[in-house]
Short mmCIF file of C-alpha atoms in Angstrom, two decimals:
data_model
loop_
_atom_site.label_atom_id
_atom_site.label_comp_id
_atom_site.label_asym_id
_atom_site.label_seq_id
_atom_site.Cartn_x
_atom_site.Cartn_y
_atom_site.Cartn_z
CA UNK Q 22 0.00 0.00 0.00
CA UNK Q 23 1.00 3.62 -0.56
CA UNK Q 24 0.06 6.57 1.61
CA UNK Q 25 -0.39 10.33 1.53
CA UNK Q 26 -0.94 12.97 4.19
CA UNK Q 27 -4.25 14.72 4.71
CA UNK Q 28 -4.48 17.83 6.88
CA UNK Q 29 -1.86 20.36 7.89
CA UNK Q 30 -2.10 20.67 11.68
CA UNK Q 31 0.53 18.39 13.27
CA UNK Q 32 -1.99 17.41 15.95
CA UNK Q 33 -4.62 16.21 13.49
CA UNK Q 34 -3.05 15.37 10.13
CA UNK Q 35 -3.07 11.72 9.19
CA UNK Q 36 -1.26 9.35 6.87
CA UNK Q 37 -3.93 7.55 4.87
CA UNK Q 38 -3.84 4.94 2.16
CA UNK Q 39 -4.04 6.25 -1.40
CA UNK Q 40 -7.12 4.11 -1.99
CA UNK Q 41 -10.07 4.77 0.33
CA UNK Q 42 -12.78 2.19 0.95
CA UNK Q 43 -16.40 3.25 0.69
CA UNK Q 44 -18.70 1.63 3.25
CA UNK Q 45 -21.93 3.19 2.00
CA UNK Q 46 -23.84 -0.09 1.54
CA UNK Q 47 -22.27 -2.06 4.37
CA UNK Q 48 -24.95 -3.27 6.74
CA UNK Q 49 -27.74 -2.80 4.19
CA UNK Q 50 -27.34 -4.13 0.63
CA UNK Q 51 -23.99 -5.71 1.57
CA UNK Q 52 -24.57 -8.13 4.42
CA UNK Q 53 -22.50 -8.19 7.58
CA UNK Q 54 -20.45 -11.27 6.75
CA UNK Q 55 -19.41 -9.92 3.37
CA UNK Q 56 -18.82 -6.43 4.76
CA UNK Q 57 -16.54 -7.80 7.48
CA UNK Q 58 -14.62 -9.87 4.93
CA UNK Q 59 -14.04 -6.83 2.70
CA UNK Q 60 -12.99 -4.68 5.66
CA UNK Q 61 -10.62 -7.36 6.95
CA UNK Q 62 -8.95 -7.78 3.57
CA UNK Q 63 -8.65 -4.03 3.05
CA UNK Q 64 -6.85 -3.58 6.37
CA UNK Q 65 -4.72 -6.66 5.73
CA UNK Q 66 -3.58 -5.05 2.47
CA UNK Q 67 -2.53 -1.90 4.33
CA UNK Q 68 -5.68 0.13 3.73
CA UNK Q 69 -6.58 2.49 6.56
CA UNK Q 70 -9.05 5.06 5.16
CA UNK Q 71 -12.75 4.14 5.36
CA UNK Q 72 -15.63 6.41 4.39
CA UNK Q 73 -19.22 6.44 5.63
CA UNK Q 74 -22.02 8.87 6.57
CA UNK Q 75 -24.72 9.17 9.18
CA UNK Q 76 -27.39 8.80 6.47
CA UNK Q 77 -26.09 5.61 4.76
CA UNK Q 78 -28.18 3.92 3.50
CA UNK Q 79 -31.55 5.52 4.24
CA UNK Q 80 -32.85 4.94 0.70
CA UNK Q 81 -32.56 1.15 0.93
CA UNK Q 82 -35.29 0.64 3.52
CA UNK Q 83 -36.87 4.06 3.96
CA UNK Q 84 -35.08 4.67 7.26
CA UNK Q 85 -32.97 7.61 8.40
CA UNK Q 86 -29.73 5.73 7.76
CA UNK Q 87 -27.04 4.79 10.25
CA UNK Q 88 -26.68 1.15 9.15
CA UNK Q 89 -23.18 1.67 7.76
CA UNK Q 90 -21.88 3.43 10.87
CA UNK Q 91 -23.43 0.77 13.09
CA UNK Q 92 -21.79 -2.03 11.12
CA UNK Q 93 -18.42 -0.29 11.23
CA UNK Q 94 -18.82 0.05 14.98
CA UNK Q 95 -19.48 -3.68 15.34
CA UNK Q 96 -16.50 -4.46 13.10
CA UNK Q 97 -14.19 -2.14 15.04
CA UNK Q 98 -15.17 -3.66 18.36
CA UNK Q 99 -14.93 -7.26 17.15
CA UNK Q 100 -11.47 -6.70 15.64
CA UNK Q 101 -10.06 -4.40 18.30
CA UNK Q 102 -9.59 -1.60 15.77
CA UNK Q 103 -8.25 1.65 17.22
CA UNK Q 104 -7.02 4.89 15.73
CA UNK Q 105 -4.75 3.09 13.26
CA UNK Q 106 -7.73 3.06 10.88
CA UNK Q 107 -9.00 6.49 9.83
CA UNK Q 108 -12.78 6.61 9.55
CA UNK Q 109 -14.46 9.55 7.89
CA UNK Q 110 -18.15 10.26 8.28
CA UNK Q 111 -20.55 13.04 7.32
CA UNK Q 112 -23.40 15.06 8.79
CA UNK Q 113 -26.01 17.34 7.30
CA UNK Q 114 -27.91 15.04 4.91
CA UNK Q 115 -29.63 12.63 7.28
CA UNK Q 116 -33.42 12.70 6.74
CA UNK Q 117 -35.27 14.11 9.73
CA UNK Q 118 -37.91 11.39 9.55
CA UNK Q 119 -38.13 7.88 8.07
CA UNK Q 120 -39.53 7.79 4.58
CA UNK Q 121 -38.28 11.28 3.72
CA UNK Q 122 -35.11 12.42 1.93
CA UNK Q 123 -32.30 14.89 2.39
CA UNK Q 124 -33.49 16.71 -0.72
CA UNK Q 125 -36.55 18.02 1.12
CA UNK Q 126 -36.11 17.15 4.80
CA UNK Q 127 -32.42 17.12 5.74
CA UNK Q 128 -31.04 17.58 9.24
CA UNK Q 129 -29.01 20.55 8.02
CA UNK Q 130 -25.88 22.23 9.35
CA UNK Q 131 -26.87 24.30 12.35
CA UNK Q 132 -24.41 24.24 15.25
CA UNK Q 133 -26.93 22.24 17.31
CA UNK Q 134 -27.42 19.62 14.60
CA UNK Q 135 -23.68 19.33 13.90
CA UNK Q 136 -23.01 18.63 17.59
CA UNK Q 137 -25.89 16.20 18.07
CA UNK Q 138 -25.29 14.36 14.80
CA UNK Q 139 -21.57 14.00 15.45
CA UNK Q 140 -22.32 12.61 18.91
CA UNK Q 141 -24.67 9.99 17.45
CA UNK Q 142 -22.05 9.07 14.86
CA UNK Q 143 -19.42 8.62 17.57
CA UNK Q 144 -21.79 6.34 19.45
CA UNK Q 145 -22.63 4.23 16.40
CA UNK Q 146 -18.97 3.95 15.38
CA UNK Q 147 -17.74 3.40 18.92
CA UNK Q 148 -15.17 6.19 18.61
CA UNK Q 149 -14.18 8.80 21.16
CA UNK Q 150 -12.94 11.02 18.33
CA UNK Q 151 -14.10 11.19 14.72
CA UNK Q 152 -10.99 11.25 12.53
CA UNK Q 153 -12.58 13.26 9.71
CA UNK Q 154 -16.03 14.87 9.67
CA UNK Q 155 -17.58 16.27 6.49
CA UNK Q 156 -20.39 18.71 5.86
CA UNK Q 157 -22.26 16.34 3.55
CA UNK Q 158 -24.34 18.88 1.63
CA UNK Q 159 -24.84 22.62 1.87
CA UNK Q 160 -27.44 24.24 4.12
CA UNK Q 161 -28.16 27.76 2.88
CA UNK Q 162 -30.79 28.25 5.63
CA UNK Q 163 -28.09 28.50 8.30
CA UNK Q 164 -25.55 31.36 8.45
CA UNK Q 165 -22.22 30.04 7.21
CA UNK Q 166 -20.48 31.52 10.25
CA UNK Q 167 -22.61 29.31 12.51
CA UNK Q 168 -21.72 26.19 10.54
CA UNK Q 169 -18.02 27.04 10.56
CA UNK Q 170 -18.04 27.70 14.30
CA UNK Q 171 -20.10 24.57 14.95
CA UNK Q 172 -17.54 22.30 13.30
CA UNK Q 173 -14.59 24.16 14.84
CA UNK Q 174 -16.02 23.75 18.34
CA UNK Q 175 -15.90 19.97 18.00
CA UNK Q 176 -12.25 20.11 16.93
CA UNK Q 177 -11.44 22.34 19.91
CA UNK Q 178 -13.16 19.88 22.25
CA UNK Q 179 -11.21 16.96 20.83
CA UNK Q 180 -14.18 14.98 19.51
CA UNK Q 181 -13.27 15.62 15.85
CA UNK Q 182 -9.89 15.71 14.13
CA UNK Q 183 -10.03 16.95 10.55
CA UNK Q 184 -12.85 18.76 8.76
CA UNK Q 185 -14.09 18.22 5.22
CA UNK Q 186 -16.81 19.36 2.86
CA UNK Q 187 -18.74 17.60 0.12
CA UNK Q 188 -21.06 18.55 -2.73
CA UNK Q 189 -21.03 22.30 -2.23
CA UNK Q 190 -20.40 25.15 -4.65
CA UNK Q 191 -16.72 26.10 -4.58
CA UNK Q 192 -17.47 29.72 -3.76
CA UNK Q 193 -19.26 28.51 -0.64
CA UNK Q 194 -16.32 26.30 0.28
CA UNK Q 195 -13.90 29.19 -0.13
CA UNK Q 196 -16.12 31.54 1.87
CA UNK Q 197 -16.34 29.02 4.72
CA UNK Q 198 -12.58 28.53 4.71
CA UNK Q 199 -12.02 32.30 4.67
CA UNK Q 200 -14.35 32.77 7.64
CA UNK Q 201 -12.50 30.06 9.56
CA UNK Q 202 -9.10 31.52 8.73
CA UNK Q 203 -10.15 35.04 9.72
CA UNK Q 204 -11.32 33.78 13.10
CA UNK Q 205 -8.28 31.55 13.66
CA UNK Q 206 -10.46 28.43 13.51
CA UNK Q 207 -9.85 25.08 11.80
CA UNK Q 208 -11.50 24.89 8.40
CA UNK Q 209 -12.23 22.38 5.68
CA UNK Q 210 -9.11 20.59 4.46
CA UNK Q 211 -10.57 17.60 2.62
CA UNK Q 212 -13.02 17.94 -0.27
CA UNK Q 213 -15.21 15.02 -1.36
CA UNK Q 214 -16.80 15.17 -4.80
CA UNK Q 215 -17.61 12.74 -7.58
CA UNK Q 216 -14.65 12.48 -9.93
CA UNK Q 217 -13.64 10.02 -12.62
CA UNK Q 218 -11.78 9.98 -15.91
CA UNK Q 219 -14.90 10.57 -17.95
CA UNK Q 220 -16.13 14.13 -17.80
CA UNK Q 221 -19.81 14.80 -17.13
CA UNK Q 222 -22.19 17.29 -18.64
CA UNK Q 223 -23.44 19.96 -16.30
CA UNK Q 224 -26.66 20.76 -18.15
CA UNK Q 225 -28.31 17.44 -17.32
CA UNK Q 226 -29.98 17.18 -13.91
CA UNK Q 227 -29.03 14.11 -11.90
CA UNK Q 228 -31.10 12.25 -9.34
CA UNK Q 229 -28.80 13.36 -6.53
CA UNK Q 230 -28.12 16.93 -7.63
CA UNK Q 231 -30.95 18.51 -9.61
CA UNK Q 232 -28.79 21.47 -10.63
CA UNK Q 233 -26.56 19.02 -12.49
CA UNK Q 234 -23.28 20.22 -11.08
CA UNK Q 235 -22.61 20.24 -7.37
CA UNK Q 236 -21.72 16.59 -6.99
CA UNK Q 237 -19.02 16.62 -9.66
CA UNK Q 238 -15.43 17.79 -9.44
CA UNK Q 239 -15.44 20.13 -12.41
CA UNK Q 240 -12.81 22.47 -13.77
CA UNK Q 241 -13.44 25.04 -11.04
CA UNK Q 242 -12.78 22.57 -8.23
CA UNK Q 243 -9.70 21.11 -9.93
CA UNK Q 244 -8.37 24.61 -10.42
CA UNK Q 245 -9.03 25.30 -6.76
CA UNK Q 246 -6.89 22.29 -5.84
CA UNK Q 247 -4.07 23.69 -7.96
CA UNK Q 248 -4.31 27.02 -6.16
CA UNK Q 249 -4.61 25.46 -2.69
CA UNK Q 250 -2.07 22.60 -2.57
CA UNK Q 251 -2.77 21.79 1.09
CA UNK Q 252 -6.25 20.53 0.19
CA UNK Q 253 -7.03 16.93 -0.75
CA UNK Q 254 -9.78 15.67 -3.04
CA UNK Q 255 -11.41 12.39 -2.07
CA UNK Q 256 -13.01 11.26 -5.33
CA UNK Q 257 -16.17 9.27 -4.84
CA UNK Q 258 -17.67 6.99 -7.50
CA UNK Q 259 -14.41 6.90 -9.50
CA UNK Q 260 -15.60 3.73 -11.24
CA UNK Q 261 -19.08 5.11 -11.99
CA UNK Q 262 -20.84 2.28 -10.21
CA UNK Q 263 -19.24 -0.35 -12.42
CA UNK Q 264 -20.17 1.32 -15.72
CA UNK Q 265 -16.61 1.04 -17.09
CA UNK Q 266 -16.67 -2.73 -17.11
CA UNK Q 267 -20.24 -4.00 -16.84
CA UNK Q 268 -22.71 -4.08 -19.71
CA UNK Q 269 -25.61 -4.13 -17.23
CA UNK Q 270 -24.41 -0.79 -15.81
CA UNK Q 271 -24.74 1.75 -18.63
CA UNK Q 272 -23.34 5.23 -18.32
CA UNK Q 273 -25.77 7.81 -17.04
CA UNK Q 274 -27.04 10.72 -19.11
CA UNK Q 275 -24.36 12.89 -17.47
CA UNK Q 276 -21.82 11.29 -19.82
CA UNK Q 277 -23.89 11.33 -23.02
CA UNK Q 278 -21.85 13.80 -25.05
CA UNK Q 279 -19.28 13.72 -27.91
CA UNK Q 280 -16.25 13.75 -25.61
CA UNK Q 281 -17.01 10.44 -23.93
CA UNK Q 282 -16.04 8.04 -26.76
CA UNK Q 283 -12.57 9.55 -27.10
CA UNK Q 284 -11.86 9.29 -23.39
CA UNK Q 285 -13.16 5.73 -23.28
CA UNK Q 286 -10.93 4.85 -26.24
CA UNK Q 287 -7.89 6.27 -24.42
CA UNK Q 288 -8.71 4.27 -21.28
CA UNK Q 289 -9.14 1.06 -23.26
CA UNK Q 290 -5.91 1.62 -25.15
CA UNK Q 291 -3.93 2.05 -21.94
CA UNK Q 292 -5.69 -0.95 -20.41
CA UNK Q 293 -4.57 -3.10 -23.36
CA UNK Q 294 -1.01 -1.83 -23.03
CA UNK Q 295 -0.80 -2.53 -19.31
CA UNK Q 296 -2.88 -5.69 -19.14
CA UNK Q 297 -5.06 -3.99 -16.52
CA UNK Q 298 -8.79 -3.43 -16.46
CA UNK Q 299 -10.22 -0.08 -17.45
CA UNK Q 300 -11.26 0.47 -13.84
CA UNK Q 301 -7.73 -0.16 -12.61
CA UNK Q 302 -6.41 2.38 -15.12
CA UNK Q 303 -8.89 4.98 -13.83
CA UNK Q 304 -7.80 4.42 -10.24
CA UNK Q 305 -4.09 4.43 -11.12
CA UNK Q 306 -4.57 7.64 -13.14
CA UNK Q 307 -6.06 9.34 -10.09
CA UNK Q 308 -3.59 7.94 -7.58
CA UNK Q 309 -0.50 8.89 -9.56
CA UNK Q 310 -1.61 12.27 -10.85
CA UNK Q 311 -0.17 15.66 -9.97
CA UNK Q 312 -3.23 16.75 -8.02
CA UNK Q 313 -3.77 15.31 -4.50
CA UNK Q 314 -6.60 12.90 -5.31
CA UNK Q 315 -7.60 9.85 -3.27
CA UNK Q 316 -10.09 7.62 -5.09
CA UNK Q 317 -12.90 6.36 -2.89
CA UNK Q 318 -14.18 3.04 -4.21
CA UNK Q 319 -16.73 0.75 -2.68
CA UNK Q 320 -16.68 -3.03 -2.97
CA UNK Q 321 -19.49 -5.53 -2.48
CA UNK Q 322 -17.13 -8.52 -2.53
CA UNK Q 323 -13.54 -9.37 -1.73
CA UNK Q 324 -12.97 -10.05 -5.44
CA UNK Q 325 -14.00 -6.49 -6.32
CA UNK Q 326 -11.74 -5.15 -3.62
CA UNK Q 327 -8.79 -7.20 -4.89
CA UNK Q 328 -9.22 -5.72 -8.36
CA UNK Q 329 -9.22 -2.21 -6.90
CA UNK Q 330 -6.21 -2.89 -4.67
CA UNK Q 331 -4.18 -4.02 -7.67
CA UNK Q 332 -4.51 -0.51 -9.11
CA UNK Q 333 -2.33 0.87 -6.31
CA UNK Q 334 0.70 -0.84 -7.79
CA UNK Q 335 -0.13 -0.01 -11.41
CA UNK Q 336 2.44 2.51 -12.63
CA UNK Q 337 1.41 4.39 -15.75
CA UNK Q 338 4.17 5.67 -18.00
CA UNK Q 339 4.49 9.34 -18.81
CA UNK Q 340 3.28 8.62 -22.35
CA UNK Q 341 0.24 6.72 -21.09
CA UNK Q 342 -0.63 9.45 -18.64
CA UNK Q 343 -0.22 12.08 -21.37
CA UNK Q 344 -2.56 10.08 -23.60
CA UNK Q 345 -5.18 9.95 -20.85
CA UNK Q 346 -4.83 13.67 -20.10
CA UNK Q 347 -4.83 14.80 -23.73
CA UNK Q 348 -8.36 13.86 -24.74
CA UNK Q 349 -11.10 16.40 -24.10
#
């Protein structure tokens, strides 16, 4: 396994594996036995960066979520896992009532909710301190200063280490970070957005983000990473839910545009040259790139995880990387 540093404060920064494991469906669609097997193999391979949220996976059974955190808590206790494994979770998008959704009934990001939600996450996970806590979605109904101070208070109290943000407009991220900096408070240092080799359209609404943009790491966010080298992008859904390699998983409408065939052709060409799968090429392209990107890939079986782990050791040549970067 290879590692990179997230965070800048010596008291909170962590060395994490360059491939993060998504636990979104653990405890719901992925049963406990399989989830434990995947987690065990990931840690055995040197992986130490696991991602969840307080609302995973509310949509499976019409609940408020929490199944993933609860499973991770059971796994941690049964294996004696301590702070050697970094677990990231999120608050802000948990439905307030069963049968509702974060799109119309989210818990939000008030200081009160941040504190109470983080406490429930710590209880479910069995952790005295959350290693990394994200603002899952934006909450424009709450003053940004209150949200910033709410997260910072948990860091000051020692119940949270690093702070992150997901699925928010970059101007809002920058404003929040500026408010934190002006007040001498800890701010967001890890950004989590959807990012893959294929580039999406932004004029097609998606199920998750009706405006068609906020979930994706577009040019603005990537430019922001160039300008702020201390930030890290955790790229969720790098494999597009299996669409690169499974005929039963077609690409979504987000990728229905003239640029997609050329980028797919480049991926397939490099895959033939390396003897790797297209998915492994995508992960290796992210891991070895100039920008600080950590792909976040889920796995519903040990076999899927093994394929993803193999990408860590896949070294792309300069020519192959240039080929992948050249197509638009």
